[in-house]
Short mmCIF file of C-alpha atoms and ligand atoms in Angstrom, two decimals:
data_model
loop_
_atom_site.label_atom_id
_atom_site.label_comp_id
_atom_site.label_asym_id
_atom_site.label_seq_id
_atom_site.Cartn_x
_atom_site.Cartn_y
_atom_site.Cartn_z
CA MET A 1 98.25 82.52 145.80
CA GLU A 2 97.18 80.39 142.91
CA PHE A 3 95.67 80.81 139.57
CA PRO A 4 93.84 82.62 138.77
CA LEU A 5 94.97 85.64 141.44
CA SER A 6 98.73 85.04 140.94
CA ARG A 7 99.26 85.74 137.20
CA MET A 8 102.89 85.53 136.23
CA ARG A 9 102.11 87.34 132.78
CA ARG A 10 101.61 90.39 133.96
CA LEU A 11 105.03 91.76 134.49
CA ARG A 12 106.46 90.17 131.28
CA ALA A 13 103.54 92.18 129.07
CA ASN A 14 105.37 94.56 127.37
CA PRO A 15 108.99 95.92 126.79
CA THR A 16 109.08 98.15 129.50
CA ILE A 17 107.76 96.26 132.20
CA ARG A 18 110.13 93.68 131.39
CA ARG A 19 113.32 96.09 130.90
CA MET A 20 111.95 97.22 135.10
CA VAL A 21 111.52 93.94 136.34
CA ARG A 22 114.96 92.62 134.68
CA GLU A 23 117.05 90.90 137.60
CA THR A 24 120.41 90.95 136.11
CA ARG A 25 122.20 93.15 133.36
CA LEU A 26 125.02 92.88 130.58
CA THR A 27 126.80 96.16 129.44
CA PRO A 28 130.01 97.21 127.80
CA ASP A 29 131.45 97.51 131.83
CA HIS A 30 131.13 93.88 131.99
CA LEU A 31 132.94 92.93 129.58
CA ILE A 32 136.86 92.26 128.90
CA TYR A 33 138.24 91.91 125.70
CA PRO A 34 141.26 89.42 124.61
CA LEU A 35 143.83 90.15 122.05
CA PHE A 36 146.57 87.69 120.43
CA VAL A 37 149.74 89.88 119.64
CA ILE A 38 152.20 88.72 117.20
CA HIS A 39 155.67 90.66 116.06
CA GLY A 40 155.80 92.68 112.77
CA GLU A 41 153.87 95.37 111.28
CA GLY A 42 150.70 95.74 109.46
CA LEU A 43 149.67 92.37 110.40
CA GLU A 44 145.87 91.32 110.74
CA ARG A 45 146.08 87.39 110.54
CA PRO A 46 142.78 85.81 110.61
CA ILE A 47 142.15 82.37 112.89
CA ALA A 48 140.48 80.08 111.02
CA SER A 49 138.70 78.27 113.97
CA MET A 50 137.82 81.75 115.49
CA PRO A 51 135.69 83.88 112.81
CA GLY A 52 136.25 87.75 113.45
CA VAL A 53 139.36 87.14 115.62
CA PHE A 54 142.79 88.01 114.95
CA GLN A 55 146.28 88.20 115.52
CA TYR A 56 147.41 91.77 115.31
CA SER A 57 150.98 93.08 114.99
CA ILE A 58 151.17 95.68 117.32
CA ASP A 59 150.36 98.30 115.61
CA ARG A 60 146.84 97.32 114.24
CA MET A 61 146.33 95.73 118.06
CA ILE A 62 146.02 99.20 119.09
CA GLU A 63 143.86 99.94 116.51
CA GLU A 64 141.28 97.31 117.63
CA ALA A 65 142.19 97.79 121.44
CA ARG A 66 141.21 101.86 120.52
CA ALA A 67 137.92 100.99 118.92
CA ALA A 68 137.27 98.46 121.87
CA HIS A 69 137.44 101.33 124.28
CA ALA A 70 135.37 103.31 122.26
CA ASP A 71 132.78 100.97 122.44
CA GLY A 72 132.87 101.37 125.96
CA ILE A 73 134.93 97.94 127.08
CA PRO A 74 137.28 98.89 129.75
CA ALA A 75 139.96 96.57 129.64
CA VAL A 76 141.97 94.05 126.90
CA ILE A 77 143.80 90.85 128.01
CA LEU A 78 146.80 90.27 126.11
CA PHE A 79 148.12 86.73 124.84
CA GLY A 80 151.59 86.90 122.57
CA LEU A 81 153.05 84.92 119.98
CA PRO A 82 157.02 84.85 120.92
CA ALA A 83 159.37 85.09 117.73
CA GLN A 84 161.35 82.03 118.94
CA LYS A 85 159.84 79.30 121.57
CA ASP A 86 162.88 77.36 123.64
CA ALA A 87 162.44 74.74 126.63
CA ALA A 88 162.60 77.57 128.98
CA GLY A 89 159.85 80.10 127.43
CA THR A 90 162.55 82.79 127.40
CA GLU A 91 160.46 85.43 125.37
CA ALA A 92 157.63 85.23 128.15
CA TYR A 93 160.03 86.95 130.42
CA ALA A 94 162.31 89.42 128.17
CA GLU A 95 162.25 93.16 128.12
CA ASP A 96 161.44 93.60 124.78
CA GLY A 97 159.29 90.40 124.18
CA ILE A 98 156.29 90.86 122.47
CA ILE A 99 153.86 91.37 125.42
CA GLN A 100 156.03 93.97 127.00
CA ARG A 101 156.51 96.13 123.87
CA ALA A 102 152.63 95.83 123.39
CA VAL A 103 151.73 96.90 127.13
CA THR A 104 153.74 99.95 126.62
CA ALA A 105 152.70 100.92 123.26
CA LEU A 106 149.05 100.16 124.55
CA LYS A 107 149.44 102.43 127.45
CA ASN A 108 151.43 105.49 125.76
CA GLU A 109 148.45 105.43 123.11
CA ILE A 110 145.26 104.50 125.46
CA PRO A 111 146.06 105.19 129.23
CA THR A 112 142.24 104.98 130.03
CA LEU A 113 142.26 101.55 128.70
CA LEU A 114 142.98 98.76 131.54
CA VAL A 115 145.95 96.25 130.23
CA ILE A 116 145.47 92.90 132.10
CA THR A 117 148.35 90.31 130.91
CA ASP A 118 147.88 86.81 131.22
CA VAL A 119 151.02 85.45 132.85
CA CYS A 120 151.68 81.96 131.40
CA LEU A 121 154.60 79.73 129.69
CA CYS A 122 152.77 77.38 127.25
CA GLU A 123 152.86 80.19 124.08
CA TYR A 124 156.68 80.59 124.69
CA THR A 125 157.55 76.72 125.24
CA ASP A 126 158.81 74.62 122.45
CA HIS A 127 157.36 71.92 124.28
CA GLY A 128 153.72 73.83 124.86
CA HIS A 129 153.42 73.11 128.35
CA CYS A 130 152.48 75.74 131.07
CA GLY A 131 155.73 75.05 133.30
CA LEU A 132 159.24 73.87 132.91
CA LEU A 133 159.84 70.26 132.54
CA ASP A 134 161.84 67.54 134.27
CA GLY A 135 161.11 64.80 132.22
CA GLU A 136 158.07 64.31 130.92
CA LYS A 137 156.74 66.07 134.00
CA ILE A 138 155.97 69.56 134.19
CA ASP A 139 157.77 70.63 137.53
CA ASN A 140 156.13 72.88 139.71
CA ASP A 141 158.52 74.88 141.71
CA THR A 142 161.46 75.98 139.55
CA THR A 143 158.42 77.03 137.41
CA LEU A 144 157.43 79.43 140.11
CA PRO A 145 160.71 82.07 139.78
CA LEU A 146 160.18 82.39 136.01
CA LEU A 147 156.08 83.16 136.29
CA ALA A 148 157.00 85.87 139.00
CA ARG A 149 159.81 86.98 136.51
CA GLU A 150 157.07 87.12 133.89
CA ALA A 151 154.50 89.30 135.94
CA VAL A 152 157.69 91.81 136.71
CA SER A 153 158.41 92.01 133.33
CA HIS A 154 154.87 93.17 132.27
CA ALA A 155 154.50 95.16 135.83
CA LEU A 156 157.45 96.92 134.37
CA ALA A 157 156.50 97.45 130.98
CA GLY A 158 153.11 98.99 132.52
CA ALA A 159 150.51 96.56 132.83
CA ASP A 160 147.61 97.44 134.61
CA MET A 161 147.02 93.94 136.25
CA VAL A 162 148.39 90.16 135.69
CA ALA A 163 146.84 87.17 135.56
CA PRO A 164 148.67 83.93 135.99
CA SER A 165 146.71 81.20 133.98
CA ASP A 166 149.23 78.09 134.38
CA MET A 167 147.79 76.45 137.18
CA MET A 168 151.14 75.90 139.17
CA ASP A 169 150.44 75.34 142.77
CA GLY A 170 151.83 78.56 145.09
CA ARG A 171 152.12 80.88 142.26
CA VAL A 172 149.89 83.51 143.60
CA ALA A 173 152.14 83.93 146.43
CA ALA A 174 155.41 83.79 144.32
CA ILE A 175 153.92 86.46 142.33
CA ARG A 176 152.53 88.67 144.89
CA HIS A 177 156.01 88.77 146.71
CA ALA A 178 157.80 89.71 143.18
CA LEU A 179 155.69 92.24 142.46
CA ASP A 180 156.05 93.47 145.94
CA GLY A 181 159.86 93.35 146.05
CA LYS A 182 160.20 95.29 142.71
CA GLY A 183 158.04 98.33 143.89
CA PHE A 184 154.44 96.84 142.25
CA ALA A 185 152.52 96.58 145.66
CA ASP A 186 149.68 98.07 144.12
CA THR A 187 149.44 95.88 140.84
CA PRO A 188 146.33 93.46 141.25
CA ILE A 189 146.24 89.89 140.35
CA LEU A 190 143.21 88.52 138.72
CA SER A 191 144.07 84.44 139.55
CA TYR A 192 142.90 81.87 137.01
CA ALA A 193 141.90 80.23 140.00
CA ALA A 194 139.22 77.55 139.20
CA LYS A 195 140.93 76.58 135.15
CA PHE A 196 139.73 73.16 134.31
CA SER A 197 141.17 70.82 131.72
CA SER A 198 138.71 71.77 128.67
CA ALA A 199 138.51 70.89 125.04
CA PHE A 200 136.78 73.92 125.09
CA TYR A 201 140.29 75.53 124.51
CA GLY A 202 140.51 74.11 120.93
CA PRO A 203 140.35 76.94 119.03
CA PHE A 204 142.61 79.24 120.97
CA ARG A 205 145.17 76.53 120.95
CA ASN A 206 145.62 77.57 117.26
CA ALA A 207 145.09 81.21 117.73
CA ALA A 208 148.15 81.15 120.41
CA ASP A 209 150.10 78.47 118.60
CA SER A 210 150.06 76.73 122.21
CA ALA A 211 148.95 73.28 121.95
CA PRO A 212 151.14 70.77 124.13
CA GLN A 213 153.38 68.94 122.12
CA PHE A 214 153.06 65.93 124.12
CA GLY A 215 150.62 64.30 127.01
CA ASP A 216 147.99 66.95 127.84
CA ARG A 217 147.57 69.39 130.50
CA LYS A 218 145.68 67.18 133.09
CA SER A 219 148.29 66.96 136.06
CA TYR A 220 148.15 70.75 136.19
CA GLN A 221 144.63 71.78 135.44
CA MET A 222 141.60 70.72 137.26
CA ASP A 223 139.24 67.58 135.96
CA PRO A 224 135.88 68.99 135.29
CA ALA A 225 134.12 66.87 137.51
CA ASN A 226 135.23 68.39 140.59
CA ARG A 227 133.22 71.32 142.14
CA ARG A 228 134.13 71.24 145.56
CA GLN A 229 137.74 71.09 144.33
CA ALA A 230 137.43 74.71 142.71
CA LEU A 231 136.54 76.08 145.72
CA ARG A 232 139.55 74.80 147.33
CA GLU A 233 141.24 76.16 144.24
CA VAL A 234 139.71 79.74 145.08
CA GLU A 235 140.49 79.69 149.08
CA LEU A 236 144.07 78.98 148.45
CA ASP A 237 144.59 81.82 145.60
CA ILE A 238 142.70 84.12 148.10
CA VAL A 239 144.63 83.29 150.91
CA GLU A 240 148.17 83.74 148.52
CA GLY A 241 146.91 87.21 147.74
CA ALA A 242 144.53 87.16 144.79
CA ASP A 243 142.38 90.53 144.20
CA LEU A 244 140.11 88.85 141.32
CA ILE A 245 139.56 85.01 141.19
CA MET A 246 138.59 83.03 137.57
CA VAL A 247 136.41 80.66 136.94
CA LYS A 248 137.42 79.07 133.54
CA PRO A 249 135.47 78.06 131.02
CA ALA A 250 132.16 79.81 131.50
CA LEU A 251 129.42 78.03 130.09
CA SER A 252 129.69 74.09 131.20
CA TYR A 253 130.82 75.46 134.40
CA LEU A 254 127.97 77.70 135.65
CA ASP A 255 127.44 75.86 138.57
CA VAL A 256 131.03 76.75 139.91
CA ILE A 257 130.62 80.48 139.19
CA ARG A 258 127.39 80.52 141.76
CA GLU A 259 129.13 78.09 143.87
CA VAL A 260 132.00 80.40 143.74
CA ARG A 261 129.98 83.97 143.96
CA ASN A 262 128.11 82.47 147.06
CA SER A 263 131.16 81.29 148.89
CA PHE A 264 133.66 84.43 148.69
CA ASP A 265 133.33 88.26 148.20
CA LEU A 266 136.00 89.02 145.56
CA PRO A 267 135.21 90.01 142.54
CA VAL A 268 134.47 87.05 140.28
CA VAL A 269 135.77 86.82 136.57
CA ALA A 270 134.25 84.41 134.35
CA TYR A 271 135.94 83.25 130.99
CA ASN A 272 133.85 82.44 128.20
CA VAL A 273 136.54 80.59 125.78
CA SER A 274 137.73 80.04 122.39
CA GLY A 275 135.41 76.68 121.77
CA GLU A 276 132.13 78.71 123.57
CA TYR A 277 132.61 81.48 120.93
CA SER A 278 133.31 78.88 118.25
CA MET A 279 130.02 76.54 118.44
CA VAL A 280 127.87 80.25 118.51
CA HIS A 281 130.07 81.20 115.25
CA ALA A 282 129.93 77.93 113.96
CA ALA A 283 125.78 77.40 114.17
CA ALA A 284 125.34 80.69 113.17
CA GLU A 285 127.26 80.46 109.78
CA ARG A 286 124.86 77.52 109.39
CA GLY A 287 122.03 79.35 109.73
CA TRP A 288 121.06 76.70 112.32
CA VAL A 289 120.84 79.66 115.54
CA ASP A 290 120.83 83.30 115.67
CA GLY A 291 124.26 83.83 116.95
CA GLU A 292 123.46 87.47 118.27
CA ALA A 293 120.80 86.64 120.31
CA LEU A 294 122.44 83.06 121.30
CA ALA A 295 125.95 85.04 122.47
CA LEU A 296 123.67 87.75 124.20
CA GLU A 297 121.93 84.83 126.24
CA ILE A 298 124.81 82.91 126.81
CA LEU A 299 126.66 86.00 128.21
CA LEU A 300 123.30 87.29 130.18
CA SER A 301 123.20 83.66 131.70
CA ILE A 302 127.14 83.71 132.85
CA ARG A 303 126.17 86.82 134.60
CA ARG A 304 123.19 85.69 136.13
CA ALA A 305 125.28 82.74 137.57
CA GLY A 306 127.32 85.02 139.46
CA ALA A 307 129.92 86.59 137.23
CA ASP A 308 131.10 90.24 137.69
CA LEU A 309 133.14 90.45 134.62
CA ILE A 310 133.33 88.37 131.61
CA ILE A 311 136.21 87.75 129.15
CA THR A 312 134.57 87.25 125.93
CA TYR A 313 135.73 87.08 122.13
CA HIS A 314 132.18 88.45 121.57
CA ALA A 315 133.06 91.68 123.96
CA ARG A 316 133.12 93.98 120.55
CA GLU A 317 130.43 92.34 118.54
CA ALA A 318 127.98 92.29 121.47
CA CYS A 319 128.42 96.15 122.42
CA ARG A 320 127.20 96.60 118.58
CA TRP A 321 124.20 94.62 119.46
CA PHE A 322 123.50 96.35 122.85
CA ALA A 323 123.45 99.13 120.80
C1 PBG B 1 147.25 79.70 128.81
C2 PBG B 1 145.76 79.81 128.57
C3 PBG B 1 144.83 79.39 127.32
C4 PBG B 1 143.85 79.98 127.68
C5 PBG B 1 143.85 80.98 128.22
N1 PBG B 1 145.26 80.89 128.99
C6 PBG B 1 145.05 77.98 127.19
C7 PBG B 1 145.36 76.84 127.62
O1 PBG B 1 145.25 76.79 128.94
O2 PBG B 1 145.59 75.59 127.22
C8 PBG B 1 142.37 79.38 126.88
C9 PBG B 1 141.84 80.41 126.51
C10 PBG B 1 140.47 80.57 125.49
O3 PBG B 1 140.33 79.09 125.10
O4 PBG B 1 140.07 81.14 125.19
N2 PBG B 1 147.72 78.46 129.65
#
């Protein structure tokens, strides 16, 4: 049917009809809130490159998580800053490491909040890489047992879900076997399956103090040019036992999210990363954009691309803006 019989504007005439024909929803149910945890007490350190984001000591982190849960956010994902870094990232799998303590405290205080832990070594190694070194090479196979040990230590502390972000080959299988062997057959794995080597991680590396001390992550994280390869990464992680799969970053990778959504039936998670968040806040601070409208449009577009869930630093402010 052609104009004048067909008039697309009929269904856009007012907010009520727009609400009725809206195809994509964005609610607190879709959001996962990242939190950075540090040793100490009563601490709440602003992160200069991420306005509104803080490093919290465990006591303050619990208050922030409680407020987020009251906003309707179902889950948090935790990143830890250790007391000390070393070549093997020892605190990553220490029984009394920062994340292990944070998880136990959170689950005691807020049992209905789902706690996800990031499983990686980069915050804990003095060289800042996500695996063990062999000279200047990041060694895949010797890293796997450490990641498995880290995941088990998180589960022992009470983590509801573990999320490996290191991009070593075979780590999902290694973690699945280790969890099953220790009685955690029911703990799901959210795999950072298609994780690209991205300049959008810049602000996070300040927040988590995890920048590589030499070289870059291009030998393990994906080349941003590759879409078919992302499908292969996802497929392998599913075969290895991933329960949910992630695409990261989100905004520049909406095509990858859509491909993954069309190709697989598992829940798809997208990580709206630090650089995506900081760009919105930086431009809004200058008055160049409406930050609230921009953030909500970005989050909606990630949902429209096919993500079931979004990890985002906007989570709490987005809940305020929905209200
Ligand atoms: C750790 C990790 C990173 C992010 C999440 N987990 C950083 C990296 O790979 O360098 C980035 C998150 C963000 O930018 O918000 N491997």
